[in-house]
CSV table of C-alpha atoms in Angstrom, one decimal:
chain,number,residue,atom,x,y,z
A,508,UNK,CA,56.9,61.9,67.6
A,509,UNK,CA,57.2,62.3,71.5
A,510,UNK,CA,60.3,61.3,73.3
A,511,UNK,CA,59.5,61.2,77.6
A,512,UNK,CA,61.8,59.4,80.0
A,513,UNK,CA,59.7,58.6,82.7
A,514,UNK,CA,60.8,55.7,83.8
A,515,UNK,CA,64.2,56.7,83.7
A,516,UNK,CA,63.7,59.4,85.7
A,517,UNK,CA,61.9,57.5,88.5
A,518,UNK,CA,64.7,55.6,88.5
A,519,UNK,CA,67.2,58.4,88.8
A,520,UNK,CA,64.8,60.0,91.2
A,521,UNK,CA,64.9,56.8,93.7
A,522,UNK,CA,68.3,57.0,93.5
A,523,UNK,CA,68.8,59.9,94.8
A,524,UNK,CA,66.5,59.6,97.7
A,525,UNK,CA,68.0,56.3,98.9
A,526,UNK,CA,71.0,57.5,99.3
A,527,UNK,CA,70.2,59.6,102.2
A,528,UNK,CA,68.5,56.3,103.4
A,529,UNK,CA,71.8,54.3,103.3
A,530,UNK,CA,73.7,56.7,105.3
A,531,UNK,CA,71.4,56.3,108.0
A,532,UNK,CA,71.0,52.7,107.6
A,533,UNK,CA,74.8,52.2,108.0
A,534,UNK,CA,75.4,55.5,111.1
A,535,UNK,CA,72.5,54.4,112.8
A,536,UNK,CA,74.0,51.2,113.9
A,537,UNK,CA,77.4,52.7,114.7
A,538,UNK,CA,75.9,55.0,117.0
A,539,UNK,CA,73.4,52.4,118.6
A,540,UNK,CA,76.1,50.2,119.2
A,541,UNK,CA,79.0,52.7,120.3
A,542,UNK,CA,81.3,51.3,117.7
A,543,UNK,CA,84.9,52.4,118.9
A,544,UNK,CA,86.1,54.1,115.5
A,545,UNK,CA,82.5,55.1,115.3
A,546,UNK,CA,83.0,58.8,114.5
A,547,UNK,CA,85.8,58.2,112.0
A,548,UNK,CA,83.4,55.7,109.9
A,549,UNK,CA,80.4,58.2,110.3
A,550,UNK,CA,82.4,61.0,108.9
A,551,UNK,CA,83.8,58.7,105.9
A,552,UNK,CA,80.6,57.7,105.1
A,553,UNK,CA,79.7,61.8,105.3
A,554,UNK,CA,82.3,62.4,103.0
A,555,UNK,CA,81.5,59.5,101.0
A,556,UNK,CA,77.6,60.8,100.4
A,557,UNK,CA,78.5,64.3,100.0
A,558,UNK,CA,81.2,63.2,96.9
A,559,UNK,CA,78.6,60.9,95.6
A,560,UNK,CA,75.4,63.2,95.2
A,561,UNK,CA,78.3,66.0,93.9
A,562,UNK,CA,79.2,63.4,91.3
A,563,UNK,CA,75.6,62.6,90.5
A,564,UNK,CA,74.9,65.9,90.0
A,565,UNK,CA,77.3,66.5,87.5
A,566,UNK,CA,76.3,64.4,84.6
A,567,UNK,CA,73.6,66.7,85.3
A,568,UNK,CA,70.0,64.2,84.6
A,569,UNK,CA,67.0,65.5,83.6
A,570,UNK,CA,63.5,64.7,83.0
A,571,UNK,CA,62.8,65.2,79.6
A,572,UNK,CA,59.5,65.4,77.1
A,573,UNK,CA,60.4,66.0,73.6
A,574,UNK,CA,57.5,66.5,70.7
A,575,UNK,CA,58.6,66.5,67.3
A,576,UNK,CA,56.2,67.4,64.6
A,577,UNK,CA,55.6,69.3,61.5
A,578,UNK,CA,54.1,72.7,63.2
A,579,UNK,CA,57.3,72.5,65.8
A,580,UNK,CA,60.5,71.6,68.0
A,581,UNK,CA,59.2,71.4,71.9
A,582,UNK,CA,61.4,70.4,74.8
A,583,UNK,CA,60.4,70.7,78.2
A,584,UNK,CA,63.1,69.6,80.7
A,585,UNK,CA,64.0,70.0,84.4
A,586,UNK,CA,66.6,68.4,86.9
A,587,UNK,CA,66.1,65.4,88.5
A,588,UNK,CA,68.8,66.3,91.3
A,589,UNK,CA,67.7,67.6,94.7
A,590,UNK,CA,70.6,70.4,94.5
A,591,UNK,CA,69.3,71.2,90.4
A,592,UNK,CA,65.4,72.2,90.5
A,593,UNK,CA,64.9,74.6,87.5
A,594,UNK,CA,62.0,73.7,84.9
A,595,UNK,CA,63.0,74.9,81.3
A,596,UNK,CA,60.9,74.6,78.1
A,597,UNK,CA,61.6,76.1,74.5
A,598,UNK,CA,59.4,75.8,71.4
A,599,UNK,CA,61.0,76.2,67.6
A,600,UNK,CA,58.9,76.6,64.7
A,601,UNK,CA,59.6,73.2,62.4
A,602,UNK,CA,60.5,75.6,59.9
A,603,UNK,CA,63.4,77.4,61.7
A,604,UNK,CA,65.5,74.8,63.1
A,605,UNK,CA,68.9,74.4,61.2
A,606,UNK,CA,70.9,71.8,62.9
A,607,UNK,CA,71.5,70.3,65.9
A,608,UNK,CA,74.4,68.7,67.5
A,609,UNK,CA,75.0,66.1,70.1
A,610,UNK,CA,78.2,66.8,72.2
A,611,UNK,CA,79.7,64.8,74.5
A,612,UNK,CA,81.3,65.9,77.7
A,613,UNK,CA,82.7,64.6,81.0
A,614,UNK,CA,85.0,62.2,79.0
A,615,UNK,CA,81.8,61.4,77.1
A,616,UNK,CA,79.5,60.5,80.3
A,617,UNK,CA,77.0,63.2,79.7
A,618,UNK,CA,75.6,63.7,76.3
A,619,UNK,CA,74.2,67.7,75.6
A,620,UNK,CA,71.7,67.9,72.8
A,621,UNK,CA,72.4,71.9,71.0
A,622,UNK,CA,69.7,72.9,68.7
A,623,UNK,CA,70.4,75.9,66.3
A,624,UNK,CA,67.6,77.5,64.5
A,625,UNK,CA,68.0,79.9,61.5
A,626,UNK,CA,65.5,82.9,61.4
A,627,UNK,CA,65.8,85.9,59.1
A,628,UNK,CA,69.0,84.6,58.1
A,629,UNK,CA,70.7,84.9,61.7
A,630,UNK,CA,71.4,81.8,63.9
A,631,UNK,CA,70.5,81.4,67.2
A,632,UNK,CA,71.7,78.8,69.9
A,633,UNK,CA,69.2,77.2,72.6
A,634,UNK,CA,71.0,76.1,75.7
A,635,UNK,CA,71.9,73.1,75.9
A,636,UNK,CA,70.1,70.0,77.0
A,637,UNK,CA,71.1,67.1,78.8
A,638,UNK,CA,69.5,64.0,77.6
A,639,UNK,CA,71.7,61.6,79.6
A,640,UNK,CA,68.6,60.3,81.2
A,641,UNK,CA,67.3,58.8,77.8
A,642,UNK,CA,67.7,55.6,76.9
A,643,UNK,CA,69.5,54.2,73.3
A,644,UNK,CA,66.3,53.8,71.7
A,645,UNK,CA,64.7,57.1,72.7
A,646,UNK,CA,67.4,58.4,71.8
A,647,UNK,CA,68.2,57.0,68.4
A,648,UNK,CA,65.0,58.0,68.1
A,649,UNK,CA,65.4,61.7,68.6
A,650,UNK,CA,68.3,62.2,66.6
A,651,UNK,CA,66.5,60.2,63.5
A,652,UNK,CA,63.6,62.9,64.3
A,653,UNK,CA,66.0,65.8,63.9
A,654,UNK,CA,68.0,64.8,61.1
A,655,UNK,CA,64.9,64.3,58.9
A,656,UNK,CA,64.0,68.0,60.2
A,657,UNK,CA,66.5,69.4,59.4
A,658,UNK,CA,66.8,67.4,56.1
A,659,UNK,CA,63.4,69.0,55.2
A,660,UNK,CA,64.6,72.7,56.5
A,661,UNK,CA,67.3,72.5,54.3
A,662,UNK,CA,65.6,71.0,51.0
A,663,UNK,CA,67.7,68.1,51.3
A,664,UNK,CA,64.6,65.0,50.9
């Protein structure tokens, strides 16, 4: 099974390179037109970007390509923010994966998937992932992709 949000992540994408576009929609006109409280509403609206892409930012989206199969665990992931760049991957045998968890944070607005794997009887924790960017299905999906792998790891089936 493969789990990639593409769409959601154009989406997220055009987001945050519109709203750039919307601060200089709005300023350009206040300048143009020597608004009197021209300076105060440009700085507002400053303010008002900067606290928007911050809060973006912190639920933290990412593009995300998930394979689950017999022969392994592969996630591939990297932030869709212009301030959050990095590109990530991390491959577990099917074998060695344990458990996984799906924890909310942020009030439970972002949604960090924790995968555990189990190797020469010690376990080891990947970072976690942030699959906010998936959608229900997808990931419904995923989590009815892990359980059953770690169902099998476990001799549970």
């Amino acid at each position: 099974m493969e789990i990639e949000n593409r769409k959601n992540a154009r989406r997220i994408k055009l987001v945050f390179f519109a709203i750039p576009f919307l601060f200089v929609l709005i300023a350009a006109p206040v300048l143009m037109f020597d608004v009197d409280a021209g300076f105060e509403i440009i700085v507002g609206l400053a303010v008002f970007i900067a606290l928007l892409y911050l809060g973006l930012n912190m639920f933290g989206y990412n593009y995300l390509k998930i394979k689950v199969d017999k022969k392994s665990l592969v996630i591939k992931y990297f932030g869709l923010a212009p301030i959050n760049k990095e590109y990530k991957a991390f491959k577990v045998k099917a074998n060695e994966v344990h458990d996984f968890k799906i924890k909310p944070q942020l009030a439970g607005l972002k949604k960090m998937l924790i995968v555990y794997r189990k190797d020469h009887g010690e376990m080891y924790k990947y970072p976690a992932v942030n699959v906010n960017a998936l959608n229900k299905k997808d990931l419904n999906e995923l989590v009815k992709a892990l359980t059953v792998l770690v169902k099998i790891n476990r001799g549970l089936t």
